[in-house]
Coordinates of C-alpha atoms and ligand atoms in Angstrom, one line a residue:
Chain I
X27 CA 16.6 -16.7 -272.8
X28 CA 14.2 -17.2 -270.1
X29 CA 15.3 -13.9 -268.0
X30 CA 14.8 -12.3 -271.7
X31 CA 11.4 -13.5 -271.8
X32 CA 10.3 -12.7 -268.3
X33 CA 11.0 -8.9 -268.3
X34 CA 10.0 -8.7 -272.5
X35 CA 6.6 -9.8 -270.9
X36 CA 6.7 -8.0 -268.3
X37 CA 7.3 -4.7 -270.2
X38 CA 4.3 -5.4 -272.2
X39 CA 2.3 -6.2 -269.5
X40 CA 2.7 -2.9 -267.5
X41 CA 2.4 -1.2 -271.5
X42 CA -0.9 -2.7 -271.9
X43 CA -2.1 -1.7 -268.6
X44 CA -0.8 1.8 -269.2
X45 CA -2.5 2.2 -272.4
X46 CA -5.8 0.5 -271.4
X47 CA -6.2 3.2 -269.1
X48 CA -6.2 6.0 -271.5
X49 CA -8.8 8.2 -272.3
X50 CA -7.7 8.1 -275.8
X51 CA -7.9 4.6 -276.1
X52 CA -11.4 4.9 -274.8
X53 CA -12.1 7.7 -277.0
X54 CA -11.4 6.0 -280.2
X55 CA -12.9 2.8 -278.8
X56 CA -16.8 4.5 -278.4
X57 CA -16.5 7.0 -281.5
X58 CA -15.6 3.3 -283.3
X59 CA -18.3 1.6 -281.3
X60 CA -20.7 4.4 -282.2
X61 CA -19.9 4.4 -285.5
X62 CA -20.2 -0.1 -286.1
X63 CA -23.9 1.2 -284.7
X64 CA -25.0 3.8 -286.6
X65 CA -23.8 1.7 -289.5
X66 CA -27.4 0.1 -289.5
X67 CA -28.7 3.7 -289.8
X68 CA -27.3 4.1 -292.8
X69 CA -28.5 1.6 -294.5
X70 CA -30.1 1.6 -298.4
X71 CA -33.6 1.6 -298.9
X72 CA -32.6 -1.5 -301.3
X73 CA -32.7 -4.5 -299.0
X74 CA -30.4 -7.7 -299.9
X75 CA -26.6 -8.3 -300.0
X76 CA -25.8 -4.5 -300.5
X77 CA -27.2 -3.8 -297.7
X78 CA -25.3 -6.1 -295.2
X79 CA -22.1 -5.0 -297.3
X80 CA -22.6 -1.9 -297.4
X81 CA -23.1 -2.1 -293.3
X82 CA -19.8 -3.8 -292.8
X83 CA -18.1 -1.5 -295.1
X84 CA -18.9 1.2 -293.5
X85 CA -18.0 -0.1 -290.2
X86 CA -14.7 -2.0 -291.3
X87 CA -13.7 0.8 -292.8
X88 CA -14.1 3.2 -289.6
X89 CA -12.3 0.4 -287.7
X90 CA -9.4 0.6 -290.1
X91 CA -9.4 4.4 -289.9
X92 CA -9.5 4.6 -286.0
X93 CA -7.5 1.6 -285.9
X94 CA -4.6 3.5 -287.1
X95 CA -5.0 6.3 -285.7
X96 CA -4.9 4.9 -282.2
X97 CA -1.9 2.4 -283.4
X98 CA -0.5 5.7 -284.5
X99 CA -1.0 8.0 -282.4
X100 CA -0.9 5.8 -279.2
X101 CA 2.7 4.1 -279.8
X102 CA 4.1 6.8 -280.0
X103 CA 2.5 8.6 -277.1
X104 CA 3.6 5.1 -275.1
X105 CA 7.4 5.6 -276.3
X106 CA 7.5 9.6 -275.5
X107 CA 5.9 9.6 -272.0
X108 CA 8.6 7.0 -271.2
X109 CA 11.4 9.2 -272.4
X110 CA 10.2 12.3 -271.4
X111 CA 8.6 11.1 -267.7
X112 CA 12.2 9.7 -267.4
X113 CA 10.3 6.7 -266.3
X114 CA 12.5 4.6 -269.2
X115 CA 15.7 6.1 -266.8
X116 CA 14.3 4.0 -264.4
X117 CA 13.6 1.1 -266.7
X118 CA 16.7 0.9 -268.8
X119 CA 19.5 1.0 -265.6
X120 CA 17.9 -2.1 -265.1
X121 CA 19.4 -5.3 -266.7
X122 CA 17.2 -4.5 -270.0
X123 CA 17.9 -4.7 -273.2
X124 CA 16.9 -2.1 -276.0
X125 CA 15.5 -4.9 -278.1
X126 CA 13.4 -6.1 -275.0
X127 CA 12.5 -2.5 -273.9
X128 CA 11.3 -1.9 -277.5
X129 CA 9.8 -5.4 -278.5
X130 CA 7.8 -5.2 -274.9
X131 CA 6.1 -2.2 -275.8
X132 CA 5.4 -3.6 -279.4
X133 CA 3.8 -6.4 -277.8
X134 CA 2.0 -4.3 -275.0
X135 CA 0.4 -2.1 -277.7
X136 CA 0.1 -4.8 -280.2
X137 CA -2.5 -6.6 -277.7
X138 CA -4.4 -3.2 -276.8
X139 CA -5.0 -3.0 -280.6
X140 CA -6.2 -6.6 -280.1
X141 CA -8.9 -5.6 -277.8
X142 CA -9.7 -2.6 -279.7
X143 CA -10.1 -4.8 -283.2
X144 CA -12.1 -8.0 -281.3
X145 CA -14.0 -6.2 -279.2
X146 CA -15.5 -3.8 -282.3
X147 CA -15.7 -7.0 -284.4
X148 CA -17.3 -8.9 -281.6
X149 CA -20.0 -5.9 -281.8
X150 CA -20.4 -5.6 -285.5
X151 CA -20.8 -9.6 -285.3
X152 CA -24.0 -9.2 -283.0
X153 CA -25.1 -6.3 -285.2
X154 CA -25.0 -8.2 -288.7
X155 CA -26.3 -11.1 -287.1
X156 CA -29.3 -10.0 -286.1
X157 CA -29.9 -8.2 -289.3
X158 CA -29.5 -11.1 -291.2
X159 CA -32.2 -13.4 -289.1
X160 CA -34.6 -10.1 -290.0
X161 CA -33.6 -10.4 -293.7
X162 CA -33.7 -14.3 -293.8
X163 CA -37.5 -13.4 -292.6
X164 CA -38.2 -10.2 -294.7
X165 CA -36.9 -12.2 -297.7
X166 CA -39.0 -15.3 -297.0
X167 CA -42.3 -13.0 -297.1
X168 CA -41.0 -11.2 -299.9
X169 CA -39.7 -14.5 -301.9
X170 CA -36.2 -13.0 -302.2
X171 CA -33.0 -14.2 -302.1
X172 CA -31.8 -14.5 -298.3
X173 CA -28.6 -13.2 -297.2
X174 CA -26.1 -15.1 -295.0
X175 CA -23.6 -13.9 -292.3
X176 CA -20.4 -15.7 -292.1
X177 CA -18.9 -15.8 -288.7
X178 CA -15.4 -16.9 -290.2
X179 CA -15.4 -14.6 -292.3
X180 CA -16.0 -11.5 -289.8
X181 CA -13.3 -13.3 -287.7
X182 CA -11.0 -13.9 -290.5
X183 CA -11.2 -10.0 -291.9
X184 CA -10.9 -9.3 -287.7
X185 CA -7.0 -11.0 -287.4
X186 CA -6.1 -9.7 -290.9
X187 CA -7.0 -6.3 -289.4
X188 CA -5.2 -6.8 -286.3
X189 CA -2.2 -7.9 -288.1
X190 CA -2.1 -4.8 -290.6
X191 CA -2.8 -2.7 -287.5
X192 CA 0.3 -4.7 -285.5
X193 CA 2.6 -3.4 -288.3
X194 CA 1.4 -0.1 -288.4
X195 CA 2.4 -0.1 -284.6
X196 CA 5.5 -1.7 -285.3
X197 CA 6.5 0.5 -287.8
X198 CA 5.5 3.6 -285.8
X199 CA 7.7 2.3 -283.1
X200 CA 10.8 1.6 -285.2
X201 CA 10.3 5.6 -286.1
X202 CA 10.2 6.7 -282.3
X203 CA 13.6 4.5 -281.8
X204 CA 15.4 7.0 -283.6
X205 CA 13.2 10.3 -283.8
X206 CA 13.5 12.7 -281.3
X207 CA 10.3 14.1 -281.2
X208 CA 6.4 12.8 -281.3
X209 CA 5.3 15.3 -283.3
X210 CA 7.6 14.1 -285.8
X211 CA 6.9 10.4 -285.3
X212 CA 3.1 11.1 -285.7
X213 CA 3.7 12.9 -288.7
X214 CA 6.0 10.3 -290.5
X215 CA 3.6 7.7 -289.3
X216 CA 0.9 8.8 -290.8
X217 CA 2.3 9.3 -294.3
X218 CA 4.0 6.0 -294.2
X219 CA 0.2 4.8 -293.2
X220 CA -1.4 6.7 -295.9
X221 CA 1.7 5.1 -298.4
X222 CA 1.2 1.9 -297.7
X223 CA -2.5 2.4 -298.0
X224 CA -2.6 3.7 -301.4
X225 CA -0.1 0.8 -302.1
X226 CA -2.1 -1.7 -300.8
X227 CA -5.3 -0.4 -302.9
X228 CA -3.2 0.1 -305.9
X229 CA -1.5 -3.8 -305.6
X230 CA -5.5 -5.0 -305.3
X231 CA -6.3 -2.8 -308.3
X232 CA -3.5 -4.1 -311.0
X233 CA -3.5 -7.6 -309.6
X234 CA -2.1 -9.9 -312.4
X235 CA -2.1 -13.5 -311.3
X236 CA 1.5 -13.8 -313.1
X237 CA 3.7 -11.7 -311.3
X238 CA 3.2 -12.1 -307.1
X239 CA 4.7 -14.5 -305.3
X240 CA 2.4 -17.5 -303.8
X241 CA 2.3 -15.7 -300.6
X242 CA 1.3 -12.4 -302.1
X243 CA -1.5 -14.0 -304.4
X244 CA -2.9 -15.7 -301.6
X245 CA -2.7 -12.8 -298.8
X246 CA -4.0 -11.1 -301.3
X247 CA -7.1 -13.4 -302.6
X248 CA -7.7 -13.8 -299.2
X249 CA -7.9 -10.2 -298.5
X250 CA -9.9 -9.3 -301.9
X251 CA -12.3 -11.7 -300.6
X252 CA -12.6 -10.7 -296.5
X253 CA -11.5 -7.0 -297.0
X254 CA -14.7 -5.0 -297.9
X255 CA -13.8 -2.8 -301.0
X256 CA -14.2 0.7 -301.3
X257 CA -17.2 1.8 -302.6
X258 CA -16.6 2.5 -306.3
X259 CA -16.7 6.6 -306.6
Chain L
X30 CA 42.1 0.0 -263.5
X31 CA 42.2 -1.5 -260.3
X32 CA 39.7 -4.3 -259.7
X33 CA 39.2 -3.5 -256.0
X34 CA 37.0 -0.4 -257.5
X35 CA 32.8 -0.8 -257.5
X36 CA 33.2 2.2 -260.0
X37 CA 36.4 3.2 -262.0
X38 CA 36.4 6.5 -264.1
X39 CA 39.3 7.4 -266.8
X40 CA 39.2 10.7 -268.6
X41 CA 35.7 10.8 -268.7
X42 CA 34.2 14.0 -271.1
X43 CA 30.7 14.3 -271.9
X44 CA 29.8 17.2 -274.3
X45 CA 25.7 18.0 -274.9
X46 CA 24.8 20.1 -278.1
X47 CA 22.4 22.2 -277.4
X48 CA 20.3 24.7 -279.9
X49 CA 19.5 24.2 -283.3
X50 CA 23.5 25.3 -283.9
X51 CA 24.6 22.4 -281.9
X52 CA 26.6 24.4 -279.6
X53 CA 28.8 22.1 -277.2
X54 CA 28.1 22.4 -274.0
X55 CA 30.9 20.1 -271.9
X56 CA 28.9 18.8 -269.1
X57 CA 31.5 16.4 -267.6
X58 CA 35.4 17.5 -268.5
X59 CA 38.2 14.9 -268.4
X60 CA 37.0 13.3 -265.0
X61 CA 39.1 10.5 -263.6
X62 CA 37.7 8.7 -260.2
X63 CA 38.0 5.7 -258.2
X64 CA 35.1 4.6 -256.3
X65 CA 35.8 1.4 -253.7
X66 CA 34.3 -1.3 -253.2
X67 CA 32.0 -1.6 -249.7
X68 CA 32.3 2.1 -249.0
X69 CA 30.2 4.8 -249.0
X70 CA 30.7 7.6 -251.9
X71 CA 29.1 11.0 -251.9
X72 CA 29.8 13.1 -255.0
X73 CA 29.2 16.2 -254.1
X74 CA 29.1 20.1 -256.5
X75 CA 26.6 22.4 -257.6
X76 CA 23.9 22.4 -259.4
X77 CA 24.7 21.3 -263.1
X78 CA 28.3 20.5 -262.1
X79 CA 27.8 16.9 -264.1
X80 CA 27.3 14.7 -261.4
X81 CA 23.9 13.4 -263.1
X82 CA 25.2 13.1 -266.3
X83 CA 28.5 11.0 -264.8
X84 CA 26.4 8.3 -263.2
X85 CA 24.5 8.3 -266.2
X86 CA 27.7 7.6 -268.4
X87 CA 28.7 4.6 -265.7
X88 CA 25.2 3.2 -265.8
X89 CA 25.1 3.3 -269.8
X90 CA 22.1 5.4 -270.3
X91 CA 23.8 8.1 -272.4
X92 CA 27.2 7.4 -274.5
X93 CA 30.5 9.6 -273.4
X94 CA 32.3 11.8 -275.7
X95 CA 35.6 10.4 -274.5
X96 CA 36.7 8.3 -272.0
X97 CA 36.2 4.8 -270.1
X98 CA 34.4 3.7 -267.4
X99 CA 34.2 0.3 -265.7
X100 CA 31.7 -1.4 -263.7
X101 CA 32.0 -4.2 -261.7
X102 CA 34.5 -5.4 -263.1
X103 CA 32.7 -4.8 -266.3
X104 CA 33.9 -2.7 -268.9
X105 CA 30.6 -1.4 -269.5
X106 CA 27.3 -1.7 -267.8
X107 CA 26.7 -4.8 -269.1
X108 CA 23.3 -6.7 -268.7
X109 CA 25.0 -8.5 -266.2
X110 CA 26.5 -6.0 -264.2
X111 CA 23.2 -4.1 -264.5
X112 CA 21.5 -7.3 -262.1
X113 CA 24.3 -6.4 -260.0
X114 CA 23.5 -2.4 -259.7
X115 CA 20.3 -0.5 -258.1
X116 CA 20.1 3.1 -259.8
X117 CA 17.6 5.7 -258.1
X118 CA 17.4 8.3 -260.9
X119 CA 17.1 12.0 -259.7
X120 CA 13.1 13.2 -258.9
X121 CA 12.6 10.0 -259.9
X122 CA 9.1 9.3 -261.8
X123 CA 7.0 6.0 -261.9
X124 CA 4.0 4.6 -263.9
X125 CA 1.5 7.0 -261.9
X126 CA -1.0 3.9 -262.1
X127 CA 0.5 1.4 -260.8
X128 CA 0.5 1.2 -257.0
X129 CA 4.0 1.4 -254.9
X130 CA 3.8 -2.2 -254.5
X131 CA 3.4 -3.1 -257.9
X132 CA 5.6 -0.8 -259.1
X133 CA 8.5 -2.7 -257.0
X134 CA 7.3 -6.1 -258.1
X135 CA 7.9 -4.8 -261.9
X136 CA 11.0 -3.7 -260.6
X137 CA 12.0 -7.0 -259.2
X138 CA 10.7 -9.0 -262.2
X139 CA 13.3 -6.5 -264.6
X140 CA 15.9 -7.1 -262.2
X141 CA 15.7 -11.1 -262.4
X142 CA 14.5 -11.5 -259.0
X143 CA 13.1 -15.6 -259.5
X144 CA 9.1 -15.7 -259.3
X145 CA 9.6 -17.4 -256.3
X146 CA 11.6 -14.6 -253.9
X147 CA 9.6 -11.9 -255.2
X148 CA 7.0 -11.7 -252.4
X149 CA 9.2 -11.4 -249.9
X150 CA 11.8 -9.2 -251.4
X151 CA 9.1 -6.9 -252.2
X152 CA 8.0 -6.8 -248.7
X153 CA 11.5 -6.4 -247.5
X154 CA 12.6 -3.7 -249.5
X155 CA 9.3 -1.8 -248.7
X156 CA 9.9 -2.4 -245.1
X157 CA 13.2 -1.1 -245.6
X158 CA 12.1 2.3 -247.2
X159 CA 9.4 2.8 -245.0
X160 CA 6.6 2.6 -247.7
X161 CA 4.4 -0.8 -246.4
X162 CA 1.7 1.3 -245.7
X163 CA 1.3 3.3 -248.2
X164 CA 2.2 0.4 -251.0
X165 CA -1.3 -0.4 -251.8
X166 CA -1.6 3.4 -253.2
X167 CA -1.5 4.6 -256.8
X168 CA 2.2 6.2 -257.2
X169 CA 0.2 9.3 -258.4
X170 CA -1.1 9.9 -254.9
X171 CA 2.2 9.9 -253.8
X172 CA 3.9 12.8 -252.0
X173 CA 7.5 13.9 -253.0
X174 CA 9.1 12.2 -250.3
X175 CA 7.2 9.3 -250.7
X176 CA 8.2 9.0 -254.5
X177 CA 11.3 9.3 -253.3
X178 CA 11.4 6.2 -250.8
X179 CA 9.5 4.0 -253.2
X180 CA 12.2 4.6 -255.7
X181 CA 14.8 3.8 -253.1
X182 CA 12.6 0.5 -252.7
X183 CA 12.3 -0.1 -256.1
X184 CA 16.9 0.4 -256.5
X185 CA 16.7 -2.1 -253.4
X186 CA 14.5 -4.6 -254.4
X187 CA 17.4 -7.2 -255.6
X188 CA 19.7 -6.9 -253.2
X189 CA 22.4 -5.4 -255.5
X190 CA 25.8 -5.1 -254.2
X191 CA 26.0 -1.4 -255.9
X192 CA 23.5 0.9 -255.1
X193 CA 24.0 4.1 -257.2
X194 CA 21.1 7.3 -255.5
X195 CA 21.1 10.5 -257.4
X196 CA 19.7 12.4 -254.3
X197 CA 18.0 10.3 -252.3
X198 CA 17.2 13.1 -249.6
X199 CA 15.3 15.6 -252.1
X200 CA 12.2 16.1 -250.7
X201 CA 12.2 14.5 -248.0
X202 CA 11.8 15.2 -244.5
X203 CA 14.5 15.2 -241.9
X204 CA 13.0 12.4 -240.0
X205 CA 12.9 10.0 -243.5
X206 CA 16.4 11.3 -244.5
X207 CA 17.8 10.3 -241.1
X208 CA 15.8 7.2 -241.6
X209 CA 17.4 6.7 -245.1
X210 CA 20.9 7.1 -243.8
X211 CA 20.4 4.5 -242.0
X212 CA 19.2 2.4 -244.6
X213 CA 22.5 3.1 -246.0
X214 CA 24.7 2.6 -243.4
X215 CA 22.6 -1.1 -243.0
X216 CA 23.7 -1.5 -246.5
X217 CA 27.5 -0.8 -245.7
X218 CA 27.3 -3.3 -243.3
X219 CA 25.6 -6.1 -245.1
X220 CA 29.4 -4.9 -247.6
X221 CA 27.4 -3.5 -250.5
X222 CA 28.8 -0.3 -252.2
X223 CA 26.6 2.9 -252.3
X224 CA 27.4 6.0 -254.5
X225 CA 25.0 9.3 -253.5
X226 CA 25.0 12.8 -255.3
X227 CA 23.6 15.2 -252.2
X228 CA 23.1 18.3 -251.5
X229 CA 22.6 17.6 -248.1
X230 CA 26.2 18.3 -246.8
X231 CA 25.4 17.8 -243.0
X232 CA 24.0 14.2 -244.1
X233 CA 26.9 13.5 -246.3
X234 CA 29.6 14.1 -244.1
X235 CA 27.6 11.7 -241.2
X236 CA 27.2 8.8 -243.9
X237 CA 30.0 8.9 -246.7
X238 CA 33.1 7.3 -245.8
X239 CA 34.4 9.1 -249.1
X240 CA 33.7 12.4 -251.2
X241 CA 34.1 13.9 -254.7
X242 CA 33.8 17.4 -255.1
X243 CA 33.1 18.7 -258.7
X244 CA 33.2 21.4 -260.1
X245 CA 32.1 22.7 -264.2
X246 CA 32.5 19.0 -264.6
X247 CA 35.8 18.6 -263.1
X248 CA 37.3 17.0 -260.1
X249 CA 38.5 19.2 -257.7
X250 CA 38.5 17.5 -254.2
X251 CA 38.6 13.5 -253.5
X252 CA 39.6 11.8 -250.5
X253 CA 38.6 10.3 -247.2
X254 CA 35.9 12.3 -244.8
X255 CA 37.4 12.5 -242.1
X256 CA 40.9 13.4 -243.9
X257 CA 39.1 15.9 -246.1
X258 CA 37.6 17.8 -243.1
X259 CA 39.6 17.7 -240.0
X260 CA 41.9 20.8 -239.7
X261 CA 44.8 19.5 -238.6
X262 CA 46.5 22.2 -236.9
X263 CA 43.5 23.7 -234.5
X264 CA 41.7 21.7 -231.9
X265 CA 38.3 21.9 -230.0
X266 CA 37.9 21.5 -226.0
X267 CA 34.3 21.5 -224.5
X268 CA 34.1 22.9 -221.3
X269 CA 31.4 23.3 -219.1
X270 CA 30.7 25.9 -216.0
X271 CA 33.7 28.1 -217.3
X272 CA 34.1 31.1 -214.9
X273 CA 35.9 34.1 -216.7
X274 CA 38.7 33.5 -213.3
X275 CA 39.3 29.9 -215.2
X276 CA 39.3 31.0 -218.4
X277 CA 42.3 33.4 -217.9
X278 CA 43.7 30.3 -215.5
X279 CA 43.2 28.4 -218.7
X280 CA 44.6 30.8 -221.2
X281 CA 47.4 31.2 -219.0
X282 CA 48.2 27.8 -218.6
X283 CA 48.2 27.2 -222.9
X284 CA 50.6 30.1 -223.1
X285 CA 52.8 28.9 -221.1
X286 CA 52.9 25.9 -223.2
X287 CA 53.3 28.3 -226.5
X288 CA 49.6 27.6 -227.1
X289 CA 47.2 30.6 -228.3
X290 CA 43.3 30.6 -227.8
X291 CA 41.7 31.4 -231.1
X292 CA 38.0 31.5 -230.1
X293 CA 36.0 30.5 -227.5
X294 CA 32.5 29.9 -228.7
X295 CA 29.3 28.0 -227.4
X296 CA 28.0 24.8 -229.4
X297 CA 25.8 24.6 -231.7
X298 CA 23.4 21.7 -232.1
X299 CA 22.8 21.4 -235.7
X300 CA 19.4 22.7 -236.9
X301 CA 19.3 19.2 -237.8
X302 CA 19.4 17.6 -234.6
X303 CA 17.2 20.2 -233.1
X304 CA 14.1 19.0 -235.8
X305 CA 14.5 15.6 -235.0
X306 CA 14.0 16.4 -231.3
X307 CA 11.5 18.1 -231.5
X308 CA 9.2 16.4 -234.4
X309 CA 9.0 12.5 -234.1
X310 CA 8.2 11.8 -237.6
X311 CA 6.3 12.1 -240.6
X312 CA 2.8 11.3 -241.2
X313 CA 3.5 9.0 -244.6
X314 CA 6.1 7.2 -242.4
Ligands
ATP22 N1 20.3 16.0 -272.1 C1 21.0 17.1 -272.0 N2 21.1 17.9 -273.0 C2 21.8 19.1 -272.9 N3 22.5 19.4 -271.8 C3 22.4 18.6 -270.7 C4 21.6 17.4 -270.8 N4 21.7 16.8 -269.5 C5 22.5 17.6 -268.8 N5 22.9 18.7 -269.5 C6 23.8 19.8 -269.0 O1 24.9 19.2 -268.4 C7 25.3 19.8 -267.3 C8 25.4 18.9 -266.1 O2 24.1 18.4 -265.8 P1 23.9 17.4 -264.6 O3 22.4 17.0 -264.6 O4 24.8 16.3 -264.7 O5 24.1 18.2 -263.3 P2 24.1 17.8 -261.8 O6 25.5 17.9 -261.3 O7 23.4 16.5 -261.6 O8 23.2 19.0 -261.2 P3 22.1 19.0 -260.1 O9 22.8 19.1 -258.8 O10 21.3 20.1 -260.4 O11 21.3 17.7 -260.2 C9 24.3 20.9 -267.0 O12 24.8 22.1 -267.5 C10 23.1 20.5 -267.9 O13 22.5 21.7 -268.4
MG23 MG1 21.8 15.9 -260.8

């Protein structure tokens, strides 16, 4: 079980490093970096709540967007360039199970979406933090309501978006296992993203208290409250 | 099945489909071989005879069509008999990132080498292939040859008592090819069992013990090297200062004796031999 653990971790280990060292990952990481800043741009001209939410909208929502596309896109580039550099030749004469090859690389990835999610969060923290002490102060001159910033909550929304991007990478990986090709892997990834998107909009929508599970309900309360919605259209 | 064999091979076929018809394409063709233990194999054929896609069949990276192998003892290559086995896949191909050093600790680490004994297995097996100095390198700075070693390091690493090199020597110099026969014949000694695909015939024949020759993914020569090669019925005498007068005292003499002379030629040092004279080694070395 040990021996199991040892080359599991070290699998993700050298998969992280790998992937940390992409110019994708750094690619997504500015344009998602760029975008939590230019949120503040974009802000209305009505100061208050709307605007804060309307900042973290905005920016949660590019995070989810580029989120998946990296756990997408960058899972399955991890599993291909193993196959097809024949590096994974090397990797599986070795005493190495499937199940550790393919949970190592889950795990690897998995943690590289970590940084990507914390360290964007960890930005648009800073970002709505400051705007808030400005608001507290505009809304004392003004005599308005002052807004507040919740760090748990920012952190909260942050691990929820981690997890959702964990499965997206887990199920991307389970697809590579048995496709053939990455084109292929991207493609069916990205429907079964967009699927489970519009599910996951459609469950919040037609919420009725009676039939979900306990678990449901409160993943789902929890994420009504900490996920930003869509702005109504 | 004898259990004296590193490697046992019964009937082994491999068929590829290939195209979007899935025409078969048999790559390996009813292949039956015994490989011993604490010898040295070579298994030798052309290009795209199957001898890739056999070791890959014993090392249970791709399934056979038909057929059964055994390992070890093992009647597959078992997790277990895997610890026991070091593999250098053809133009082998590593993280280009991490350096030669690391890359051979991940190596060790797979291989269950204890935290402990990785240091100085790492170091020894780099020693052993040559590669200390350049170990601090990115593999993606690496030349051929150099890949080459550091995946003969990275086979090496936990002192497995099979060591299974699909072309060890491709790429690399004389000097490091010499300097890897020697590796292996340090590895016959120390009683491990080493299987090598070659092209290299001249190095072959100076380090196998034993050959298989394949052909169109069938057997068609196996035996002992020295068996295989010596021609039984003709015999060579090396003479020096040979004066025509004592070469028809000479030819006399053997036809008195119902001996003919066949040829009489100079030798030939190998090209080989000549390189290594003449170069002392190569600048990665
Ligand atoms: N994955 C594959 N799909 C289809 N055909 C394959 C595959 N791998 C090998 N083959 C075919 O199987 C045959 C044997 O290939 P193999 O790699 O075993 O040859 P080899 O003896 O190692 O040759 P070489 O000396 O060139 O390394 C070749 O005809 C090759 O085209
Ligand atoms: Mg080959």
């Amino acid at each position: 079980m040990n021996a199991r653990l040892t080359r599991t971790s070290w699998i993700a280990r050298i998969t992280f490093l790998e992937a940390i060292r992409q110019r994708f990952f750094a690619f997504l990481l500015v344009l998602s970096a760029v975008m939590v800043v230019s949120s503040v741009s974009l802000r209305f001209m009505d100061f208050g709540h709307s605007e804060l939410k309307f900042v973290a909208d905005f920016a949660f929502g590019g995070m989810f967007l580029f989120g998946s596309v990296l756990a997408l896109v960058m899972t399955a580039q991890l599993f291909f360039a193993e196959i097809e550099n024949r590096t994974a030749l090397t990797l599986l004469a070795k005493p190495l199970s499937r199940t550790e090859f393919l949970l190592g690389k889950f795990l690897g990835t998995w943690a590289v979406l970590g940084v990507f999610v914390f360290s964007l969060a960890f930005l648009q923290g800073v970002i709505l933090w400051s705007r808030t002490q400005e608001l507290i102060v505009l809304a004392a001159e003004t005599g308005r309501v002052a807004p507040d910033f919740s760090v748990s909550g920012l952190a909260s929304f942050a691990v929820l978006q981690w997890l959702r991007l964990g499965v997206v990478a887990a199920m991307v990986l389970m697809v590579s296992a048995v496709a053939r090709t990455f084109l292929f892997t991207v493609i069916v990834g990205a429907m079964a993203i967009v699927a489970g998107q519009l599910q996951w909009l459609a469950q919040e929508a037609l919420l009725k208290p009676s039939d979900a599970s306990v678990v449901t309900k409160s993943l789902l309360w929890i994420s009504s409250r900490v996920i930003p919605q869509p702005p109504a259209v | 099945m004898s259990t004296s064999s590193a490697i046992s091979v019964q009937g082994l076929t491999k068929d590829f489909r290939v195209g979007l018809r899935g025409i078969k394409l048999r790559a390996v063709d009813n292949l039956s071989l015994e490989i011993p233990r604490g010898q040295v194999f070579g298994l030798l054929g052309p290009n795209g005879c199957g001898k890739s896609t056999t070791l890959k069949i014993v090392l249970g990276l791709i399934p056979a069509t038909s057929g059964s192998i055994s390992i070890l003892g093992s009647p597959s290559a078992t997790s277990e008999a895997r610890q026991r086995t070091g593999f250098l896949p053809e133009a082998p191909y590593f993280h280009k990132f991490l350096t030669g050093r690391e890359l051979v600790q991940y190596c060790a680490r797979l291989s269950g080498v204890p935290a402990e004994k990785v240091g100085e297995a790492v170091e020894g097996s780099l020693e052993l292939a040559a590669m200390t100095e350049a170990a601090n390198r990115p593999i993606g700075t690496y030349s051929k040859g150099m890949l080459q070693r550091i995946g003969l390091a990275q086979a090496i690493v936990h002192d497995p008592e099979l060591v299974i090199l699909d072309e060890p020597t491709a790429g690399v110099d004389p000097v490091g090819s010499a300097a890897i026969g020697r590796m292996i014949n340090a590895m016959r000694a120390k009683g491990k069992t080493i299987v090598l695909c070659s092209h290299l015939l001249g190095q072959v024949e100076q380090v196998c013990d034993r050959v298989a020759i394949m052909d169109r993914g069938r057997l068609v020569l196996e035996g002992r090297v020295d068996e295989v090669l010596a021609q039984r019925d003709r015999h060579v005498i090396t003479v020096a200062d040979l004066t025509p007068q004592a070469r028809q005292a000479a030819e006399a003499a053997l036809a008195a004796h119902g001996a003919t002379v066949t040829s009489i030629t100079h030798p030939r040092r190998s090209l080989e031999d000549l390189f290594r004279e003449l170069v002392t080694g190569s600048r990665d070395a």
